[in-house]
Coordinates of C-alpha atoms and ligand atoms in Angstrom, one line a residue:
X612 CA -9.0 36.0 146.1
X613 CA -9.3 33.0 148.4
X614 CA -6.8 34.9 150.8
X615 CA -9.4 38.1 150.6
X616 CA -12.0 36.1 151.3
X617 CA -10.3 35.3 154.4
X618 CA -9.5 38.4 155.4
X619 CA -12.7 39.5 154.8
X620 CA -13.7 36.4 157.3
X621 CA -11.2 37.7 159.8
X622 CA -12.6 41.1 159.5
X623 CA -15.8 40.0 160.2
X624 CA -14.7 38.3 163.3
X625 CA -13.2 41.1 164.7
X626 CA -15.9 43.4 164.2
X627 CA -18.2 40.2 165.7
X628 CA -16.1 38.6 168.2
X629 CA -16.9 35.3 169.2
X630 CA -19.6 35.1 171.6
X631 CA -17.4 32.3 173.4
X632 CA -14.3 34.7 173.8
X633 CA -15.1 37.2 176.9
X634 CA -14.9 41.2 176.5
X635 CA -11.0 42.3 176.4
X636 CA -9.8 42.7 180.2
X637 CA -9.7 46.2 180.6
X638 CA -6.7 45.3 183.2
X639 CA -5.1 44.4 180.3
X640 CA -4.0 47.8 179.0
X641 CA -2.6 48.5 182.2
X642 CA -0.6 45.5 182.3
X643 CA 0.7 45.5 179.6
X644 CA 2.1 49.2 179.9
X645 CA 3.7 48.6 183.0
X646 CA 6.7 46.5 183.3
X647 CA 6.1 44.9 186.4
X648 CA 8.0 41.0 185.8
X649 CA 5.0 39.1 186.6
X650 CA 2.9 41.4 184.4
X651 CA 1.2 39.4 181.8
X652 CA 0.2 40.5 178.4
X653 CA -2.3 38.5 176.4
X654 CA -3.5 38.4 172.6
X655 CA -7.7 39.7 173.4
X656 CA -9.6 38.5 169.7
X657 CA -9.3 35.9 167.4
X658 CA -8.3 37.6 164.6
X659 CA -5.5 39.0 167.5
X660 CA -4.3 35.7 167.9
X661 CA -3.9 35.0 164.3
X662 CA -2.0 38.2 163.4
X663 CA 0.0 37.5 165.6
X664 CA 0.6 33.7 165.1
X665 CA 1.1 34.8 161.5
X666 CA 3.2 37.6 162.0
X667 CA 5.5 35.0 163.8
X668 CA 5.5 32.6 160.7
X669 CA 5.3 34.9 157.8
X670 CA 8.9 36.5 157.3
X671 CA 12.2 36.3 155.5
X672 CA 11.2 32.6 155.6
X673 CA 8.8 33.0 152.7
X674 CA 10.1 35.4 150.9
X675 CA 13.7 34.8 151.0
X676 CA 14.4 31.4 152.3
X677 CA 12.3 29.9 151.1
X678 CA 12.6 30.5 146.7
X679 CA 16.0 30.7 147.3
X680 CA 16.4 27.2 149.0
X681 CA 13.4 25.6 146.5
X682 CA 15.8 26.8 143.8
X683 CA 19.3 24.9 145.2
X684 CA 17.4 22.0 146.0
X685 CA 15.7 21.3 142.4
X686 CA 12.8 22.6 142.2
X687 CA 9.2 20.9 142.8
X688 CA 10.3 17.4 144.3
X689 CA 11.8 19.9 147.4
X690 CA 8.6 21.5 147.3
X691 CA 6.7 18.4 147.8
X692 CA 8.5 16.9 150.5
X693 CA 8.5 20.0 152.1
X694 CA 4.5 20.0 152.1
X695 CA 4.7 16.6 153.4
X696 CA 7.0 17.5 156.2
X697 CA 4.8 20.6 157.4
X698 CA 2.0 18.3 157.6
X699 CA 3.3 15.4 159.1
X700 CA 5.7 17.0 161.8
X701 CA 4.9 20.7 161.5
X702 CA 1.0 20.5 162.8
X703 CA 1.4 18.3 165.5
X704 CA 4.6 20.0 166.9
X705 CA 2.8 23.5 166.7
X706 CA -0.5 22.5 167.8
X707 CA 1.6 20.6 171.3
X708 CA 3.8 23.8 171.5
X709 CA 0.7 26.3 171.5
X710 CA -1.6 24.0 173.9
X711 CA 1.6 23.6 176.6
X712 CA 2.3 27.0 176.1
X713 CA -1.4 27.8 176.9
X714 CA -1.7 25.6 179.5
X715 CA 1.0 27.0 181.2
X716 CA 0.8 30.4 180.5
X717 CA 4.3 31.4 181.1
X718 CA 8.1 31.8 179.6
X719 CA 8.5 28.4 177.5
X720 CA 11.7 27.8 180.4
X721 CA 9.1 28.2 183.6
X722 CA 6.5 26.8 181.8
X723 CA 8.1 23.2 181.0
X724 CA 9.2 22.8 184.6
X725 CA 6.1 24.2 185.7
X726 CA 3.8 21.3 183.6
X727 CA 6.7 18.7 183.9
X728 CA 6.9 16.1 186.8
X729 CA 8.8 17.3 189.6
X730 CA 12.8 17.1 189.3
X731 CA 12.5 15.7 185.2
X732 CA 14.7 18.0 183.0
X733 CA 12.2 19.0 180.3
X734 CA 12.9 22.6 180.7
X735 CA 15.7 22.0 178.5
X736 CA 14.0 22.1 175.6
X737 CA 12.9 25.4 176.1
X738 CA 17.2 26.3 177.0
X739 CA 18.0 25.0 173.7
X740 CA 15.8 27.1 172.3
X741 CA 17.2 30.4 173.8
X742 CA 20.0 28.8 172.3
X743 CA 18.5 28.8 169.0
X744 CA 16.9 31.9 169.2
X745 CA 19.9 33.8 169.7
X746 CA 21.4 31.4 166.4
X747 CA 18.7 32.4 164.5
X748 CA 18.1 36.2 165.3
X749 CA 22.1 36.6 164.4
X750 CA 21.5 35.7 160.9
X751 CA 17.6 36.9 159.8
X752 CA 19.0 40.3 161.4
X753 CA 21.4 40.3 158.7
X754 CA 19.3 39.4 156.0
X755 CA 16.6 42.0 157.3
X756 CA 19.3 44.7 157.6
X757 CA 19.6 43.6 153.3
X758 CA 16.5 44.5 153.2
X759 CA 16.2 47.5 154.8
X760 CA 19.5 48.8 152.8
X761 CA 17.3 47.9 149.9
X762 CA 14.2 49.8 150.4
X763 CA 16.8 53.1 149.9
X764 CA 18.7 51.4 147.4
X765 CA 15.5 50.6 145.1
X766 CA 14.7 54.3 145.9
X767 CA 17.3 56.0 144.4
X768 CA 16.9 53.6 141.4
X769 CA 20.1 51.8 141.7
X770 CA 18.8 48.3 141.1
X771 CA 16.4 48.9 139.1
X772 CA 17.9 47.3 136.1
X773 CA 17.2 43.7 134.1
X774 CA 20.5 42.6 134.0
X775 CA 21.9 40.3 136.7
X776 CA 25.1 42.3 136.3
X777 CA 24.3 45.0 137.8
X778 CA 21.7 43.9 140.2
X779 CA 24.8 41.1 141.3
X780 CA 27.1 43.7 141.6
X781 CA 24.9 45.8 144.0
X782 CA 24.0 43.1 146.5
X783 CA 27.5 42.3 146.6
X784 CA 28.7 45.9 147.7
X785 CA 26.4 45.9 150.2
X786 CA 27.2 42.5 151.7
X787 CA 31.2 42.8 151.6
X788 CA 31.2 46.3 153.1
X789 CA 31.8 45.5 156.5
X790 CA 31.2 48.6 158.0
X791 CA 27.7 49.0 156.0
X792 CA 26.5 45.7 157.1
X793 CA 27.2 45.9 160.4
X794 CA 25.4 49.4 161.0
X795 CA 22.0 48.2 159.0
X796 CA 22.1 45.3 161.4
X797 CA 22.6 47.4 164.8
X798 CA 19.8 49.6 163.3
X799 CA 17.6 46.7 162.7
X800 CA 18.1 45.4 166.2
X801 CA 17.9 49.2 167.9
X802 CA 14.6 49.2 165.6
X803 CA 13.5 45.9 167.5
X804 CA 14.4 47.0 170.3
X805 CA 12.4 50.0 170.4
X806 CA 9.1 48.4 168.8
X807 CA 9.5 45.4 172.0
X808 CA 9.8 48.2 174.9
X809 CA 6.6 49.9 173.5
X810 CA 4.8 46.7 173.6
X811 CA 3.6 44.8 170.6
X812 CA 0.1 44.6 170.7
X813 CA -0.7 48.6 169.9
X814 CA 2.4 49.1 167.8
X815 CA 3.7 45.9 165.8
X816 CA 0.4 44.1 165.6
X817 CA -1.4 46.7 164.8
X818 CA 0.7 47.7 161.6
X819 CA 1.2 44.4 160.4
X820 CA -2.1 43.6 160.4
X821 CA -3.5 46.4 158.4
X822 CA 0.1 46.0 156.1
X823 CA 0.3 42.1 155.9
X824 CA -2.8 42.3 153.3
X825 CA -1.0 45.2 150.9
X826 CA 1.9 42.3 151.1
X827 CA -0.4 39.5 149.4
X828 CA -1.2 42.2 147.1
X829 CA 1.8 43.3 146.2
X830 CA 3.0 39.4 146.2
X831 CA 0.0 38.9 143.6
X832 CA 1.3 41.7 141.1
X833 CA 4.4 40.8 140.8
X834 CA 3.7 37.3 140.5
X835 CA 1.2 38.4 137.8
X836 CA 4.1 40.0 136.1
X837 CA 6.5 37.4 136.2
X838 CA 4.2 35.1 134.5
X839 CA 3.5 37.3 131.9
X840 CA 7.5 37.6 131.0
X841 CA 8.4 35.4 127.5
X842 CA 9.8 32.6 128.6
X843 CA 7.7 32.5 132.4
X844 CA 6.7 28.6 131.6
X845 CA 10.3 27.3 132.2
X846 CA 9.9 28.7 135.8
X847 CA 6.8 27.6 137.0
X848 CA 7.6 24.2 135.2
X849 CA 10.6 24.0 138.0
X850 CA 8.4 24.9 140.6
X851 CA 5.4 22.5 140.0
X852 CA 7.0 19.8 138.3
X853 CA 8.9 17.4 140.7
X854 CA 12.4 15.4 139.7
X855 CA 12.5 13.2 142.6
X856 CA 16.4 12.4 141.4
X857 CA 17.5 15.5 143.1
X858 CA 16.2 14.3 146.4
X859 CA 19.0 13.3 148.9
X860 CA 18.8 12.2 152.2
X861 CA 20.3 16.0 152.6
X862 CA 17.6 17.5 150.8
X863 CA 14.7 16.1 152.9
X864 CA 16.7 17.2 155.8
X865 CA 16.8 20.6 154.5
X866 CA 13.0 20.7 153.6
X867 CA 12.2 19.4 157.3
X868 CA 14.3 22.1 158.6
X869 CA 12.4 24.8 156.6
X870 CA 9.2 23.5 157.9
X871 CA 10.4 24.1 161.3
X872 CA 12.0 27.5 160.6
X873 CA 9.1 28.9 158.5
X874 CA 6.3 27.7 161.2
X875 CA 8.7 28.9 164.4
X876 CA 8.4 25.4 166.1
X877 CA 10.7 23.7 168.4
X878 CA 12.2 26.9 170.0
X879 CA 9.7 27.5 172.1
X880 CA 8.3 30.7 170.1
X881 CA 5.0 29.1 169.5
X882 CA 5.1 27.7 173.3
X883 CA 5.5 31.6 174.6
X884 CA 2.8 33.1 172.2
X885 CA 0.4 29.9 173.1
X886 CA 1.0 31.4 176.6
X887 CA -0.9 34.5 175.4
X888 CA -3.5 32.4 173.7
X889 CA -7.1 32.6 175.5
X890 CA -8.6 29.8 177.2
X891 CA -11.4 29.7 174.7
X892 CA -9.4 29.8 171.7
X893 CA -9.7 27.1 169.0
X894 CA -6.1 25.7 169.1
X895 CA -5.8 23.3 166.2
X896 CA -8.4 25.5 163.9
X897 CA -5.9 28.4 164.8
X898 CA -2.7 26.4 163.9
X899 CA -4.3 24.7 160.4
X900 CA -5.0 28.5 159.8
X901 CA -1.7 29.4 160.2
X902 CA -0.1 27.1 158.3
X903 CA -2.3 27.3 155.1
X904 CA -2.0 31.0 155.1
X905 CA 1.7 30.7 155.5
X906 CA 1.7 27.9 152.7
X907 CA -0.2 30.3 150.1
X908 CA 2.3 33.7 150.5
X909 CA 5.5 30.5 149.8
X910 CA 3.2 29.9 146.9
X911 CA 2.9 33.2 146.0
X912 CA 6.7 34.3 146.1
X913 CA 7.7 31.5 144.2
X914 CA 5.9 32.3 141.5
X915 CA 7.1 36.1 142.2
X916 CA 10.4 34.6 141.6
X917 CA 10.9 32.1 139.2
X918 CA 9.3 32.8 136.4
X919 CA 11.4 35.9 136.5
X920 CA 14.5 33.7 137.2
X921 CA 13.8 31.7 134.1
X922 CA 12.7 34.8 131.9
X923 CA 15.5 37.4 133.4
X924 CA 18.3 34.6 132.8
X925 CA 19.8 34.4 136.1
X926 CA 20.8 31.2 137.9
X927 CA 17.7 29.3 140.6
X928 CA 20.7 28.2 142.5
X929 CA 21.8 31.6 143.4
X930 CA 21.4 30.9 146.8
X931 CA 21.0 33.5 149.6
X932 CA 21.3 36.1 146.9
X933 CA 18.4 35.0 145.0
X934 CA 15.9 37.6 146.3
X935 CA 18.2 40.2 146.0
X936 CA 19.2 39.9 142.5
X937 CA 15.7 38.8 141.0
X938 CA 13.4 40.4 142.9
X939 CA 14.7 44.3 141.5
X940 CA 14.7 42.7 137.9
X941 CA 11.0 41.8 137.4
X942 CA 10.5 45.2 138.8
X943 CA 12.4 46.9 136.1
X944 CA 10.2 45.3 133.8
X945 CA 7.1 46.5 135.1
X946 CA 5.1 50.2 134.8
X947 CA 5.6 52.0 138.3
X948 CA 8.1 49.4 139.1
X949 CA 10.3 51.8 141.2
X950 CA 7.7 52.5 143.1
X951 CA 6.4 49.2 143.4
X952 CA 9.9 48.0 144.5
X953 CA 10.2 50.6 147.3
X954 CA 7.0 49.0 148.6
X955 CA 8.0 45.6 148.1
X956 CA 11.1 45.8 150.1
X957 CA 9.1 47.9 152.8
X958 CA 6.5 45.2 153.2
X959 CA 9.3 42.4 153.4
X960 CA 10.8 44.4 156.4
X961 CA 7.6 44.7 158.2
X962 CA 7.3 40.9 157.2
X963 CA 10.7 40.4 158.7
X964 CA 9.9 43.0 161.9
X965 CA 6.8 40.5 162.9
X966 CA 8.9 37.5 163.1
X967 CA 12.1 38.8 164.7
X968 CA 9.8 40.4 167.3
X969 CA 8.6 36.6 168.4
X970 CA 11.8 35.3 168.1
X971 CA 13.5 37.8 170.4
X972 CA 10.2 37.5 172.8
X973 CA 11.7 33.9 173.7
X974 CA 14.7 35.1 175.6
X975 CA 12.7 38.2 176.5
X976 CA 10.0 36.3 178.4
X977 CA 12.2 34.1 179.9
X978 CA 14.4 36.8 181.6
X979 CA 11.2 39.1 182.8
X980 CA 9.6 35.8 184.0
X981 CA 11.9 33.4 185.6
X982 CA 14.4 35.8 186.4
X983 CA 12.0 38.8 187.0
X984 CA 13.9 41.4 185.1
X985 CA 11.7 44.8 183.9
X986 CA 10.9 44.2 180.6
X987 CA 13.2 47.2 179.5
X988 CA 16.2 45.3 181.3
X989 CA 15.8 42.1 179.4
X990 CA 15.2 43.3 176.1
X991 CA 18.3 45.4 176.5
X992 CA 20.3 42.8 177.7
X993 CA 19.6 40.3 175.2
X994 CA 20.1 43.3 172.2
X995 CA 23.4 43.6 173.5
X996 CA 24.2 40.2 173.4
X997 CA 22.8 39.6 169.7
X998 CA 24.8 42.8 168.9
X999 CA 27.9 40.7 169.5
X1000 CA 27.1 37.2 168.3
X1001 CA 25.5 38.2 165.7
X1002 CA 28.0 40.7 164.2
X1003 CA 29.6 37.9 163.2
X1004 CA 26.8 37.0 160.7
X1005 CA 27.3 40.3 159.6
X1006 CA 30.8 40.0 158.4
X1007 CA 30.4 36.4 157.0
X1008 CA 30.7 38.1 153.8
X1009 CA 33.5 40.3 154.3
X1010 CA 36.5 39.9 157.4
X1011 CA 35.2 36.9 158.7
X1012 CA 34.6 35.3 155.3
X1013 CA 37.6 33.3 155.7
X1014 CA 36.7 31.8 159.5
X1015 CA 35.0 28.7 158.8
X1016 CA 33.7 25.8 160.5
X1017 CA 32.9 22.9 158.8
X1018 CA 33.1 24.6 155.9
X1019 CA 30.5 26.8 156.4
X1020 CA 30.8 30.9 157.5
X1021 CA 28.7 31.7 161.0
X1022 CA 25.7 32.6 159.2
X1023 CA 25.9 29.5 157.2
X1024 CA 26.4 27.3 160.2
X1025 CA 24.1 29.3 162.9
X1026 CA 21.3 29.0 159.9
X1027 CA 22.2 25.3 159.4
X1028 CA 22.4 23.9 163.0
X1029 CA 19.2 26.2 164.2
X1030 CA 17.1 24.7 161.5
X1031 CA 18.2 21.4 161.0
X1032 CA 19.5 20.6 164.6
X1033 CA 18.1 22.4 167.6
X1034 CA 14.7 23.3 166.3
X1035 CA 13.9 19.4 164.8
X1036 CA 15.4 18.4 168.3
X1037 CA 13.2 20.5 170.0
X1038 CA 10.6 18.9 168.2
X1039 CA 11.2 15.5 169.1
X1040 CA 11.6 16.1 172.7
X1041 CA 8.4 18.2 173.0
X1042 CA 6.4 15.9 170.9
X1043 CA 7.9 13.4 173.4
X1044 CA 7.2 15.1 176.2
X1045 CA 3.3 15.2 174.8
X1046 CA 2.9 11.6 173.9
X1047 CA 4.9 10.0 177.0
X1048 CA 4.4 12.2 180.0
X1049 CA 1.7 14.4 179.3
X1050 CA -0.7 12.0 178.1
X1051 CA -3.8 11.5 175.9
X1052 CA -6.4 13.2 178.7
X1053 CA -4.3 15.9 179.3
X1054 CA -4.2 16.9 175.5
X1055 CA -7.9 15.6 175.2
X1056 CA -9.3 18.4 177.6
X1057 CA -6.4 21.1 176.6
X1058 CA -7.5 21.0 172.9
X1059 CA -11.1 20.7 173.4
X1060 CA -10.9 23.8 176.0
X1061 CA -12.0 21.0 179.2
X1062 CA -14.5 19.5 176.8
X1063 CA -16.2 22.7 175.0
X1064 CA -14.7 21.4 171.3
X1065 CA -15.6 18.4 169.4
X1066 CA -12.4 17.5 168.0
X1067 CA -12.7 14.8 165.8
X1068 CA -8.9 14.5 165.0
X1069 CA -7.5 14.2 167.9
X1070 CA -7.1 10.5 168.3
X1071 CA -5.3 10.6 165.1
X1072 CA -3.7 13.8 166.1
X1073 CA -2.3 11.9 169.6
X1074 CA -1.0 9.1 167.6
X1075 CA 0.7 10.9 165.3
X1076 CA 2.6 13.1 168.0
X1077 CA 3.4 10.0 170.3
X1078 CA 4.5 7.5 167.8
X1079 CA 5.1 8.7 164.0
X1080 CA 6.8 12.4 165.2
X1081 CA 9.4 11.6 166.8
X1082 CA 11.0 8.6 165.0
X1083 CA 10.2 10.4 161.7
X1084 CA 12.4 13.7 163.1
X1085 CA 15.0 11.6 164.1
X1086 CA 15.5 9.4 161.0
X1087 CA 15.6 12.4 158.7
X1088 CA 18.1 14.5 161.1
X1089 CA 20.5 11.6 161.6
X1090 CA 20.1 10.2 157.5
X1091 CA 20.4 13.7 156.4
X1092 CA 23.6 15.0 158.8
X1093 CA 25.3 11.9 157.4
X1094 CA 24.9 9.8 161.0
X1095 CA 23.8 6.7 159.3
Ligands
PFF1144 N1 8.9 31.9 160.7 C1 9.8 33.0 160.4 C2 10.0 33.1 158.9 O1 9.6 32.2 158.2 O2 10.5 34.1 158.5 C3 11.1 32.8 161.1 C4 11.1 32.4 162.6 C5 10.3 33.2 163.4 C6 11.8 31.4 163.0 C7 10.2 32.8 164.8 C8 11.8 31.0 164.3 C9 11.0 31.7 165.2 F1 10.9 31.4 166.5

């Protein structure tokens, strides 16, 4: 209801906009068709901005990544710390990553040298987050291409069955067949690739903003459902409920990394959509939006998914599989549930579409900006390359299930060093790069749009990213990789 409510809000805006924000550039159209390299595309409402922002964090994150890692890592004291760790490092690293993305208005590599003292290597950050771009597109491909399997595989009514038997069984096919996993991820990144060269603000955005709602709904049902099963109270008992004896060094590390992941911070994703922010757009108001909305569909797919867990019998510390094994049995349980589980898995891949879209628009923007590619060029480039690096996510589960490093298969490690390495490095360096070099006036009259905002939080907010940020990330990375 709450989330309604805001919709309704966000509707209201859009039919209303914001006397502050000017008309939509009629240039813009044109701009954004052609595919000049300097051409610049740019989100033109408020409720623009925040699909889009949201469409970036909303994803697998939530609905896969998230239960499945609550579930290894005990329950509610992960959830907690996790909380604690989007609040404490996730706001003030998206809020600096929007306004120097903003403030630059450019591909997160040209804009770092661009707003960094001359000859100082801050731009890269915004390399290492190519780097973990390309790390983290070659497994959430995968795991898209799972779900886009699924949607036909809950069609013809193949996992539509309460027993983790069969349900096991069926993921498992599906991820062991070479051949099968590697042409659902191709198609997923041909699919991208497509959507990206038509432009995203009249195809993607559009879609996922009517579609994102039908999501919550759906993610409301279900969870309704699952509550409703005997034996529900176990499950949300291990969500809400926290056994802080489970918490290791490793699992705070883990939480942090989530935080990162699920917000798309410290990549330089958030830096390259802040670049198509307006000038008059409410920053922090924008970002605490974000993240609550974000917060509530967790929320909501956890208790989706537990319950059901608890009810159905099946193990919370499936792991990866979790969504893919639960998910079709509460389904089975419900009227219309084949239908409703069609649906399900086709909102998850337009969940999924949103946030590869601004993951790929990283390495995108960078090649059509600082090296002045077409559009088409760069998107095809980079397509090519994730068809190559991340094929090997795609047969972690069948020939290349045997080729480990450090004991983990490619998507394990490519999902572990993105989250819990590059992007909490990224963090620390671009919250440094606020606090030390850009300063306190700088942020001052970015946030407040040159003095237009009261922003009663940013003293705090400034302290927070220049002296508790940074130490924080690094104590948790090094405690939790074992360092110290
Ligand atoms: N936030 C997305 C999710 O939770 O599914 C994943 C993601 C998107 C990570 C964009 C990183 C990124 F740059």
């Amino acid at each position: 209801v709450e989330f309604a409510n805001h919709l309704g809000k966000l509707d209201e805006s859009l039919e209303n906009p914001d006397p502050l924000i000017s008309a939509p550039d009629p240039q813009s159209e044109t701009r954004m068709s052609n595919t000049l390299p300097k051409a610049r595309d740019g989100f033109t409402s408020t409720f623009g901005v925040l699909a889009a922002t949201l469409g970036s964090a909303v994803g697998l994150g939530n609905i896969w990544k998230f239960p499945y890692l609550t579930g290894e890592n005990g329950g509610a004291g992960f959830l907690l710390v996790y909380v604690i760790a989007t609040l404490l490092v996730g706001l003030p690293v998206m809020i600096s990553e929007i306004m120097l993305g903003r403030q630059a208005k450019s591909d997160a590599v040209s804009g770092l040298i661009k707003l960094a003292p001359k000859g100082q290597p801050w731009w890269l950050i915004a390399a290492m987050g190519v780097t973990a771009a390309f790390l983290i597109m070659s497994f959430y491909s995968e795991v898209a291409a799972w779900v886009f399997a699924y949607i036909f595989k809950a069609a013809s009514g193949e996992i539509l069955s309460t027993d983790p038997a069969v349900t096991g069984a069926a993921f498992n096919s599906l991820i062991t067949d070479p051949l099968q996993s590697l042409l659902w991820q191709w198609l997923v990144l041909a699919l991208m690739g497509g959507i990206l060269l038509m432009g995203v603000s009249k195809g993607i955005e559009a879609v996922t903003k009517r579609l994102m709602p039908v999501l919550f709904i759906l993610l409301l049902v279900i969870g309704i459902r699952s509550l409703t099963l005997p034996g529900a109270s176990e499950g949300l008992h291990f969500l809400f409920s926290p056994d802080f004896s489970k918490v290791t060094a490793g699992v705070v590390l883990t939480a942090m990394g989530l935080a990162f992941f699920k917000l798309s911070i410290g990549m330089g994703c958030m830096m390259t959509y802040g670049s198509y922010f307006r000038d008059d757009q409410h920053i922090p108001l924008t970002t605490v939006r974000v993240m609550c909305a974000d917060l509530f569909v967790s929320m909501l797919a956890g208790i989706a998914i537990f319950p059901a867990v608890f009810a159905f019998g099946f193990e919370p510390t499936a792991g990866p599989s979790l969504l893919f094994i639960t998910i079709p049995a509460v389904f089975a349980s419900i009227p219309f549930g084949h239908l409703f589980m069609v649906l399900f898995f086709v909102l998850s891949a337009i969940a999924a579409t949103g946030a590869m879209l601004s993951i790929l628009e990283v390495p995108v923007s960078v090649l059509s900006e600082r090296f002045h590619m077409s559009r088409r060029r760069a998107t095809l480039i980079n397509l090519l390359v994730l068809g190559a690096v991340g094929s090997t996510c795609a047969l972690s589960n069948s020939t290349l299930a045997d080729v480990q490093i450090a004991g983990k298969t490619f998507f394990d490690l490519f999902d572990f060093v993105s989250s819990n390495v590059l992007m909490p490095l990224g963090g620390i360096f671009l919250c440094l790069f606020v606090g030390w070099v850009w300063g306190f006036e700088r942020m001052k009259t970015a946030l407040t749009n040159g003095g237009e905002l009261e922003l009663p939080i940013l003293k705090p907010l400034f302290f927070i990213t220049r002296y508790v940020s940074p130490p924080l990330i690094l104590i948790v990375m090094l405690k939790g990789l074992g360092l110290f």
